[in-house]
Amino acid sequence: MAATASPGAGGMDGKPRTSPKSVKFLFGGLAGMGATVFVQPLDLVKNRMQLSGEGAKTREYKTSFHALTSILKAEGLRGIYTGLSAGLLRQATYTTTRLGIYTVLFERLTGADGTPPGFLLKALIGMTAGATGAFVGTPAEVALIRMTADGRLPADQRRGYKNVFNALIRIAQEEGVPTLWRGCIPTMARAVVVNAAQLASYSQSKQFLLDSGYFSDNILCHFCASMISGLVTTAASMPVDIVKTRIQNMRMIDGKPEYKNGLDVLVKVVRYEGFFSLWKGFTPYYARLGPHTVLTFIFLEQMNKAYKRLFLSG
């Protein structure tokens, strides 16, 4: 339906008015934070699953459902939201930075005639933005991993962070500022893998569904392609994710770190826990990926509509 432009609906050049970049970045971060409120329990379960059986110990949790019920029984309803403040800060830093970097690079690499970058260049932009956002968000990620892991430890071994800011301050004071970026390499690597896998698998999945003749280019097709893409992305990124989780949660033993590097984590996990332990926490990780993306876009759309109605409409 064509809409007649009103004086308040467009700029002096007749083009529709849009929200400033700063508002777009703010909404992107807020949308991610809103989605995190709903999927935080899945993040907690995923992290606990990845730490279960660490150091050749008996696995604490048999399945993701067993982990969830055990946490609820031992720590109560509040327990499944442990680390929520860190999850929110991670979205505020990671998502906002990633969106900002992606938008700036995309606009700079768009042709003078408005031609957008090609697929490979868009993939490179996405991976660069993801890696940069991951670096900025690593301190919040470290706090999140430690806060969600705390409940599985004996009372005398818990770190007992009150909130994400208390965690960041104590980590810096007790272990040094560089510890806030512990595991930043696997965190950035995971972001690169996730962006690359999502872009490639979503494009291929969507094309496959359209070619099958059973789907048309609509919301159902996009949803199914997203779910297939999420499956591929989860499978590709989980080994890197478990490396990140173990390194960020590790302690010093007799003055030495539990793991030397990411490769050491992979070797020890495979040796002591089995090859498929690299995918521990697959179910909550996959279950989190889809809803978080969907909820993020729902919140983003609603905020954009509200902004246009309040500030851009005639």
mmCIF file of C-alpha atoms in Angstrom:
data_model
loop_
_atom_site.group_PDB
_atom_site.id
_atom_site.type_symbol
_atom_site.label_atom_id
_atom_site.label_comp_id
_atom_site.label_asym_id
_atom_site.label_seq_id
_atom_site.Cartn_x
_atom_site.Cartn_y
_atom_site.Cartn_z
ATOM 1 C CA MET A 1 0.000 0.000 0.000
ATOM 2 C CA ALA A 2 1.510 3.313 -1.051
ATOM 3 C CA ALA A 3 1.681 5.996 1.614
ATOM 4 C CA THR A 4 1.568 9.684 0.883
ATOM 5 C CA ALA A 5 4.551 11.451 2.469
ATOM 6 C CA SER A 6 3.625 14.074 5.006
ATOM 7 C CA PRO A 7 5.876 16.950 6.030
ATOM 8 C CA GLY A 8 6.798 15.128 9.195
ATOM 9 C CA ALA A 9 7.347 11.777 7.498
ATOM 10 C CA GLY A 10 10.243 12.714 5.265
ATOM 11 C CA GLY A 11 13.314 14.895 5.032
ATOM 12 C CA MET A 12 13.821 18.026 2.946
ATOM 13 C CA ASP A 13 14.956 15.873 0.023
ATOM 14 C CA GLY A 14 11.698 13.899 0.096
ATOM 15 C CA LYS A 15 13.360 10.682 1.351
ATOM 16 C CA PRO A 16 11.727 8.857 4.276
ATOM 17 C CA ARG A 17 13.182 9.767 7.645
ATOM 18 C CA THR A 18 14.972 6.962 9.467
ATOM 19 C CA SER A 19 16.309 6.612 12.985
ATOM 20 C CA PRO A 20 19.927 7.729 13.621
ATOM 21 C CA LYS A 21 22.696 5.092 13.648
ATOM 22 C CA SER A 22 23.183 5.543 17.377
ATOM 23 C CA VAL A 23 19.524 4.627 17.954
ATOM 24 C CA LYS A 24 19.825 1.572 15.680
ATOM 25 C CA PHE A 25 22.862 0.344 17.632
ATOM 26 C CA LEU A 26 21.103 1.027 20.941
ATOM 27 C CA PHE A 27 18.016 -0.894 19.834
ATOM 28 C CA GLY A 28 20.182 -3.775 18.614
ATOM 29 C CA GLY A 29 21.805 -4.089 22.023
ATOM 30 C CA LEU A 30 18.507 -3.723 23.886
ATOM 31 C CA ALA A 31 16.838 -6.331 21.669
ATOM 32 C CA GLY A 32 19.636 -8.806 22.402
ATOM 33 C CA MET A 33 19.339 -8.064 26.117
ATOM 34 C CA GLY A 34 15.572 -8.600 26.020
ATOM 35 C CA ALA A 35 16.017 -11.986 24.341
ATOM 36 C CA THR A 36 18.669 -12.969 26.912
ATOM 37 C CA VAL A 37 16.144 -12.599 29.734
ATOM 38 C CA PHE A 38 14.201 -15.502 28.190
ATOM 39 C CA VAL A 39 17.093 -17.794 27.172
ATOM 40 C CA GLN A 40 19.470 -17.297 30.130
ATOM 41 C CA PRO A 41 18.468 -20.655 31.721
ATOM 42 C CA LEU A 42 19.562 -22.432 28.508
ATOM 43 C CA ASP A 43 22.935 -20.643 28.647
ATOM 44 C CA LEU A 44 23.360 -21.774 32.238
ATOM 45 C CA VAL A 45 22.543 -25.398 31.399
ATOM 46 C CA LYS A 46 24.878 -25.333 28.391
ATOM 47 C CA ASN A 47 27.786 -24.009 30.485
ATOM 48 C CA ARG A 48 27.177 -26.532 33.274
ATOM 49 C CA MET A 49 27.046 -29.369 30.728
ATOM 50 C CA GLN A 50 30.331 -28.283 29.176
ATOM 51 C CA LEU A 51 32.035 -28.261 32.586
ATOM 52 C CA SER A 52 30.469 -31.553 33.693
ATOM 53 C CA GLY A 53 33.089 -34.317 33.919
ATOM 54 C CA GLU A 54 36.002 -31.873 33.751
ATOM 55 C CA GLY A 55 39.332 -33.331 34.871
ATOM 56 C CA ALA A 56 38.285 -36.949 34.304
ATOM 57 C CA LYS A 57 35.639 -36.690 37.047
ATOM 58 C CA THR A 58 32.317 -38.485 36.818
ATOM 59 C CA ARG A 59 29.802 -36.476 34.820
ATOM 60 C CA GLU A 60 27.507 -34.500 37.096
ATOM 61 C CA TYR A 61 24.698 -34.425 34.556
ATOM 62 C CA LYS A 62 23.560 -37.234 32.249
ATOM 63 C CA THR A 63 21.439 -35.034 29.984
ATOM 64 C CA SER A 64 20.438 -31.386 29.619
ATOM 65 C CA PHE A 65 17.078 -32.146 31.242
ATOM 66 C CA HIS A 66 18.860 -33.811 34.177
ATOM 67 C CA ALA A 67 21.049 -30.717 34.511
ATOM 68 C CA LEU A 68 18.024 -28.389 34.526
ATOM 69 C CA THR A 69 16.091 -30.424 37.104
ATOM 70 C CA SER A 70 19.190 -30.798 39.294
ATOM 71 C CA ILE A 71 19.846 -27.053 39.249
ATOM 72 C CA LEU A 72 16.201 -26.291 40.093
ATOM 73 C CA LYS A 73 16.243 -28.794 42.958
ATOM 74 C CA ALA A 74 19.552 -27.623 44.434
ATOM 75 C CA GLU A 75 19.449 -23.887 43.729
ATOM 76 C CA GLY A 76 15.807 -23.046 43.201
ATOM 77 C CA LEU A 77 14.132 -20.980 40.496
ATOM 78 C CA ARG A 78 16.565 -18.081 41.027
ATOM 79 C CA GLY A 79 19.403 -20.522 40.418
ATOM 80 C CA ILE A 80 18.585 -20.952 36.739
ATOM 81 C CA TYR A 81 18.959 -17.199 36.289
ATOM 82 C CA THR A 82 22.395 -17.055 37.897
ATOM 83 C CA GLY A 83 24.650 -14.826 35.795
ATOM 84 C CA LEU A 84 21.793 -12.904 34.176
ATOM 85 C CA SER A 85 23.528 -9.549 34.785
ATOM 86 C CA ALA A 86 26.620 -10.872 32.968
ATOM 87 C CA GLY A 87 24.469 -12.174 30.105
ATOM 88 C CA LEU A 88 22.859 -8.751 29.734
ATOM 89 C CA LEU A 89 26.239 -6.973 29.762
ATOM 90 C CA ARG A 90 27.559 -9.407 27.166
ATOM 91 C CA GLN A 91 24.699 -8.498 24.838
ATOM 92 C CA ALA A 92 25.137 -4.771 25.551
ATOM 93 C CA THR A 93 28.815 -4.956 24.572
ATOM 94 C CA TYR A 94 28.997 -7.767 21.992
ATOM 95 C CA THR A 95 25.783 -7.175 20.045
ATOM 96 C CA THR A 96 26.078 -3.383 19.947
ATOM 97 C CA THR A 97 29.734 -3.501 18.816
ATOM 98 C CA ARG A 98 29.071 -6.202 16.214
ATOM 99 C CA LEU A 99 26.100 -4.301 14.785
ATOM 100 C CA GLY A 100 28.034 -1.030 14.723
ATOM 101 C CA ILE A 101 31.109 -2.484 13.002
ATOM 102 C CA TYR A 102 28.994 -4.403 10.480
ATOM 103 C CA THR A 103 26.913 -1.337 9.556
ATOM 104 C CA VAL A 104 29.936 0.935 9.145
ATOM 105 C CA LEU A 105 31.895 -1.572 7.020
ATOM 106 C CA PHE A 106 28.833 -2.481 4.945
ATOM 107 C CA GLU A 107 28.157 1.182 4.095
ATOM 108 C CA ARG A 108 31.807 1.897 3.272
ATOM 109 C CA LEU A 109 32.034 -1.093 0.937
ATOM 110 C CA THR A 110 28.731 -0.368 -0.819
ATOM 111 C CA GLY A 111 29.300 0.948 -4.327
ATOM 112 C CA ALA A 112 28.687 4.581 -5.270
ATOM 113 C CA ASP A 113 25.673 3.410 -7.278
ATOM 114 C CA GLY A 114 24.236 1.683 -4.223
ATOM 115 C CA THR A 115 25.392 -1.815 -5.190
ATOM 116 C CA PRO A 116 25.828 -3.850 -2.001
ATOM 117 C CA PRO A 117 28.951 -5.968 -1.354
ATOM 118 C CA GLY A 118 28.998 -9.496 -2.788
ATOM 119 C CA PHE A 119 28.374 -12.644 -0.710
ATOM 120 C CA LEU A 120 32.033 -13.340 0.119
ATOM 121 C CA LEU A 121 32.652 -9.719 1.101
ATOM 122 C CA LYS A 122 29.521 -9.709 3.258
ATOM 123 C CA ALA A 123 30.749 -12.917 4.916
ATOM 124 C CA LEU A 124 34.125 -11.282 5.591
ATOM 125 C CA ILE A 125 32.415 -8.189 7.017
ATOM 126 C CA GLY A 126 30.249 -10.406 9.238
ATOM 127 C CA MET A 127 33.233 -12.391 10.531
ATOM 128 C CA THR A 128 35.250 -9.216 11.177
ATOM 129 C CA ALA A 129 32.352 -7.602 13.025
ATOM 130 C CA GLY A 130 31.726 -10.789 15.012
ATOM 131 C CA ALA A 131 35.385 -11.148 16.049
ATOM 132 C CA THR A 132 35.619 -7.479 17.070
ATOM 133 C CA GLY A 133 32.389 -7.674 19.068
ATOM 134 C CA ALA A 134 33.596 -10.880 20.740
ATOM 135 C CA PHE A 135 36.822 -9.174 21.844
ATOM 136 C CA VAL A 136 34.899 -6.259 23.378
ATOM 137 C CA GLY A 137 32.453 -8.641 25.042
ATOM 138 C CA THR A 138 35.047 -11.080 26.466
ATOM 139 C CA PRO A 139 35.150 -9.579 30.022
ATOM 140 C CA ALA A 140 31.376 -10.035 30.339
ATOM 141 C CA GLU A 141 31.750 -13.542 28.860
ATOM 142 C CA VAL A 142 34.375 -14.472 31.486
ATOM 143 C CA ALA A 143 32.084 -13.190 34.260
ATOM 144 C CA LEU A 144 29.126 -15.104 32.779
ATOM 145 C CA ILE A 145 30.994 -18.413 32.597
ATOM 146 C CA ARG A 146 32.234 -18.104 36.178
ATOM 147 C CA MET A 147 28.893 -16.998 37.603
ATOM 148 C CA THR A 148 26.955 -19.798 35.889
ATOM 149 C CA ALA A 149 29.578 -22.359 36.979
ATOM 150 C CA ASP A 150 29.646 -21.316 40.644
ATOM 151 C CA GLY A 151 26.620 -23.340 41.783
ATOM 152 C CA ARG A 152 28.224 -26.669 40.844
ATOM 153 C CA LEU A 153 31.145 -26.136 43.253
ATOM 154 C CA PRO A 154 31.319 -26.936 46.989
ATOM 155 C CA ALA A 155 30.360 -23.914 49.129
ATOM 156 C CA ASP A 156 33.973 -23.272 50.238
ATOM 157 C CA GLN A 157 35.217 -23.174 46.617
ATOM 158 C CA ARG A 158 32.639 -20.808 45.144
ATOM 159 C CA ARG A 159 33.715 -17.387 43.952
ATOM 160 C CA GLY A 160 30.477 -15.826 45.130
ATOM 161 C CA TYR A 161 30.257 -12.885 42.736
ATOM 162 C CA LYS A 162 27.259 -10.680 43.625
ATOM 163 C CA ASN A 163 26.735 -9.365 40.087
ATOM 164 C CA VAL A 164 28.659 -8.806 36.877
ATOM 165 C CA PHE A 165 30.290 -5.567 38.044
ATOM 166 C CA ASN A 166 31.400 -7.169 41.306
ATOM 167 C CA ALA A 167 32.803 -10.027 39.236
ATOM 168 C CA LEU A 168 34.744 -7.735 36.878
ATOM 169 C CA ILE A 169 36.199 -5.693 39.752
ATOM 170 C CA ARG A 170 37.228 -8.756 41.761
ATOM 171 C CA ILE A 171 38.745 -10.534 38.756
ATOM 172 C CA ALA A 172 40.817 -7.443 37.954
ATOM 173 C CA GLN A 173 41.908 -7.008 41.601
ATOM 174 C CA GLU A 174 42.544 -10.661 42.445
ATOM 175 C CA GLU A 175 43.899 -12.003 39.149
ATOM 176 C CA GLY A 176 44.922 -8.941 37.130
ATOM 177 C CA VAL A 177 43.217 -6.997 34.351
ATOM 178 C CA PRO A 178 44.487 -9.328 31.549
ATOM 179 C CA THR A 179 42.394 -12.137 33.112
ATOM 180 C CA LEU A 180 39.278 -10.269 31.953
ATOM 181 C CA TRP A 181 40.327 -11.186 28.404
ATOM 182 C CA ARG A 182 41.227 -14.781 29.207
ATOM 183 C CA GLY A 183 39.983 -16.971 26.407
ATOM 184 C CA CYS A 184 39.486 -14.059 24.005
ATOM 185 C CA ILE A 185 41.111 -16.015 21.140
ATOM 186 C CA PRO A 186 38.643 -18.950 21.269
ATOM 187 C CA THR A 187 35.825 -16.460 21.946
ATOM 188 C CA MET A 188 36.723 -14.562 18.775
ATOM 189 C CA ALA A 189 37.253 -17.830 16.885
ATOM 190 C CA ARG A 190 33.771 -18.979 17.910
ATOM 191 C CA ALA A 191 32.289 -15.701 16.654
ATOM 192 C CA VAL A 192 34.041 -16.145 13.300
ATOM 193 C CA VAL A 193 32.878 -19.776 12.990
ATOM 194 C CA VAL A 194 29.301 -18.862 13.974
ATOM 195 C CA ASN A 195 29.075 -16.000 11.478
ATOM 196 C CA ALA A 196 30.643 -18.017 8.655
ATOM 197 C CA ALA A 197 28.501 -21.113 9.334
ATOM 198 C CA GLN A 198 25.281 -19.105 9.701
ATOM 199 C CA LEU A 199 25.770 -17.166 6.486
ATOM 200 C CA ALA A 200 26.708 -20.173 4.352
ATOM 201 C CA SER A 201 24.258 -22.697 5.829
ATOM 202 C CA TYR A 202 21.272 -20.315 5.875
ATOM 203 C CA SER A 203 21.788 -19.347 2.227
ATOM 204 C CA GLN A 204 22.178 -22.994 1.147
ATOM 205 C CA SER A 205 19.261 -24.217 3.288
ATOM 206 C CA LYS A 206 16.917 -21.555 1.968
ATOM 207 C CA GLN A 207 17.856 -22.353 -1.640
ATOM 208 C CA PHE A 208 17.406 -26.097 -1.020
ATOM 209 C CA LEU A 209 13.921 -25.556 0.448
ATOM 210 C CA LEU A 210 12.873 -23.281 -2.420
ATOM 211 C CA ASP A 211 14.194 -25.758 -5.015
ATOM 212 C CA SER A 212 12.228 -28.591 -3.376
ATOM 213 C CA GLY A 213 8.989 -27.006 -4.603
ATOM 214 C CA TYR A 214 7.302 -27.365 -1.214
ATOM 215 C CA PHE A 215 8.219 -23.887 0.016
ATOM 216 C CA SER A 216 7.819 -20.349 -1.214
ATOM 217 C CA ASP A 217 9.886 -17.371 -0.061
ATOM 218 C CA ASN A 218 7.895 -16.642 3.107
ATOM 219 C CA ILE A 219 8.181 -16.707 6.912
ATOM 220 C CA LEU A 220 7.795 -20.511 7.094
ATOM 221 C CA CYS A 221 10.681 -20.982 4.669
ATOM 222 C CA HIS A 222 12.846 -18.497 6.599
ATOM 223 C CA PHE A 223 12.051 -20.241 9.891
ATOM 224 C CA CYS A 224 12.899 -23.719 8.544
ATOM 225 C CA ALA A 225 16.095 -22.424 6.925
ATOM 226 C CA SER A 226 17.035 -20.779 10.236
ATOM 227 C CA MET A 227 16.512 -24.026 12.162
ATOM 228 C CA ILE A 228 18.659 -25.987 9.686
ATOM 229 C CA SER A 229 21.272 -23.230 9.795
ATOM 230 C CA GLY A 230 21.190 -23.315 13.600
ATOM 231 C CA LEU A 231 21.858 -27.062 13.581
ATOM 232 C CA VAL A 232 24.904 -26.661 11.317
ATOM 233 C CA THR A 233 26.166 -23.631 13.247
ATOM 234 C CA THR A 234 25.837 -25.400 16.602
ATOM 235 C CA ALA A 235 27.674 -28.495 15.372
ATOM 236 C CA ALA A 236 30.479 -26.393 13.858
ATOM 237 C CA SER A 237 31.012 -24.028 16.770
ATOM 238 C CA MET A 238 30.596 -26.233 19.871
ATOM 239 C CA PRO A 239 34.168 -27.608 20.029
ATOM 240 C CA VAL A 240 35.463 -24.021 20.013
ATOM 241 C CA ASP A 241 32.802 -23.052 22.556
ATOM 242 C CA ILE A 242 33.817 -25.749 25.036
ATOM 243 C CA VAL A 243 37.441 -24.588 24.750
ATOM 244 C CA LYS A 244 36.312 -21.044 25.564
ATOM 245 C CA THR A 245 34.206 -22.192 28.518
ATOM 246 C CA ARG A 246 36.937 -24.350 30.073
ATOM 247 C CA ILE A 247 39.666 -21.711 29.708
ATOM 248 C CA GLN A 248 37.532 -18.890 31.102
ATOM 249 C CA ASN A 249 36.494 -20.954 34.117
ATOM 250 C CA MET A 250 39.887 -22.532 34.887
ATOM 251 C CA ARG A 251 41.736 -22.047 38.152
ATOM 252 C CA MET A 252 45.421 -21.942 39.009
ATOM 253 C CA ILE A 253 46.673 -25.236 40.510
ATOM 254 C CA ASP A 254 49.986 -24.957 42.410
ATOM 255 C CA GLY A 255 50.653 -21.725 40.565
ATOM 256 C CA LYS A 256 49.978 -23.255 37.150
ATOM 257 C CA PRO A 257 46.839 -22.929 34.977
ATOM 258 C CA GLU A 258 44.718 -26.046 34.424
ATOM 259 C CA TYR A 259 45.152 -25.699 30.658
ATOM 260 C CA LYS A 260 48.108 -24.392 28.637
ATOM 261 C CA ASN A 261 46.032 -23.310 25.646
ATOM 262 C CA GLY A 262 43.008 -24.185 23.535
ATOM 263 C CA LEU A 263 44.675 -27.210 21.949
ATOM 264 C CA ASP A 264 45.458 -28.571 25.412
ATOM 265 C CA VAL A 265 41.759 -28.310 26.283
ATOM 266 C CA LEU A 266 40.745 -30.246 23.162
ATOM 267 C CA VAL A 267 43.337 -32.978 23.787
ATOM 268 C CA LYS A 268 42.344 -33.433 27.442
ATOM 269 C CA VAL A 269 38.614 -33.446 26.720
ATOM 270 C CA VAL A 270 39.011 -36.098 24.004
ATOM 271 C CA ARG A 271 41.483 -38.175 26.082
ATOM 272 C CA TYR A 272 39.597 -38.192 29.389
ATOM 273 C CA GLU A 273 35.966 -37.601 28.420
ATOM 274 C CA GLY A 274 35.666 -38.955 24.901
ATOM 275 C CA PHE A 275 35.530 -37.397 21.428
ATOM 276 C CA PHE A 276 31.814 -36.619 21.513
ATOM 277 C CA SER A 277 32.241 -34.693 24.758
ATOM 278 C CA LEU A 278 33.301 -31.812 22.516
ATOM 279 C CA TRP A 279 29.572 -31.429 21.834
ATOM 280 C CA LYS A 280 28.378 -31.574 25.463
ATOM 281 C CA GLY A 281 25.524 -29.141 25.953
ATOM 282 C CA PHE A 282 24.447 -29.428 22.295
ATOM 283 C CA THR A 283 20.716 -29.455 23.068
ATOM 284 C CA PRO A 284 20.553 -26.261 25.190
ATOM 285 C CA TYR A 285 23.021 -24.524 22.852
ATOM 286 C CA TYR A 286 20.850 -25.304 19.831
ATOM 287 C CA ALA A 287 17.635 -24.596 21.740
ATOM 288 C CA ARG A 288 19.034 -21.195 22.754
ATOM 289 C CA LEU A 289 20.278 -20.168 19.299
ATOM 290 C CA GLY A 290 16.909 -20.170 17.506
ATOM 291 C CA PRO A 291 14.704 -18.502 20.147
ATOM 292 C CA HIS A 292 17.339 -15.880 20.929
ATOM 293 C CA THR A 293 17.537 -14.867 17.267
ATOM 294 C CA VAL A 294 13.756 -14.837 16.827
ATOM 295 C CA LEU A 295 13.139 -12.891 20.052
ATOM 296 C CA THR A 296 15.891 -10.405 19.206
ATOM 297 C CA PHE A 297 14.231 -9.561 15.894
ATOM 298 C CA ILE A 298 10.771 -9.362 17.493
ATOM 299 C CA PHE A 299 11.986 -6.876 20.114
ATOM 300 C CA LEU A 300 13.962 -4.949 17.501
ATOM 301 C CA GLU A 301 10.923 -4.610 15.226
ATOM 302 C CA GLN A 302 8.726 -3.413 18.098
ATOM 303 C CA MET A 303 11.261 -0.784 19.223
ATOM 304 C CA ASN A 304 11.706 0.471 15.666
ATOM 305 C CA LYS A 305 7.929 0.757 15.214
ATOM 306 C CA ALA A 306 7.566 2.622 18.513
ATOM 307 C CA TYR A 307 10.390 5.018 17.593
ATOM 308 C CA LYS A 308 8.863 5.762 14.189
ATOM 309 C CA ARG A 309 5.456 6.320 15.728
ATOM 310 C CA LEU A 310 6.759 8.640 18.472
ATOM 311 C CA PHE A 311 9.516 10.554 16.696
ATOM 312 C CA LEU A 312 9.278 10.127 12.905
ATOM 313 C CA SER A 313 5.556 10.213 12.163
ATOM 314 C CA GLY A 314 3.740 13.360 11.159
#
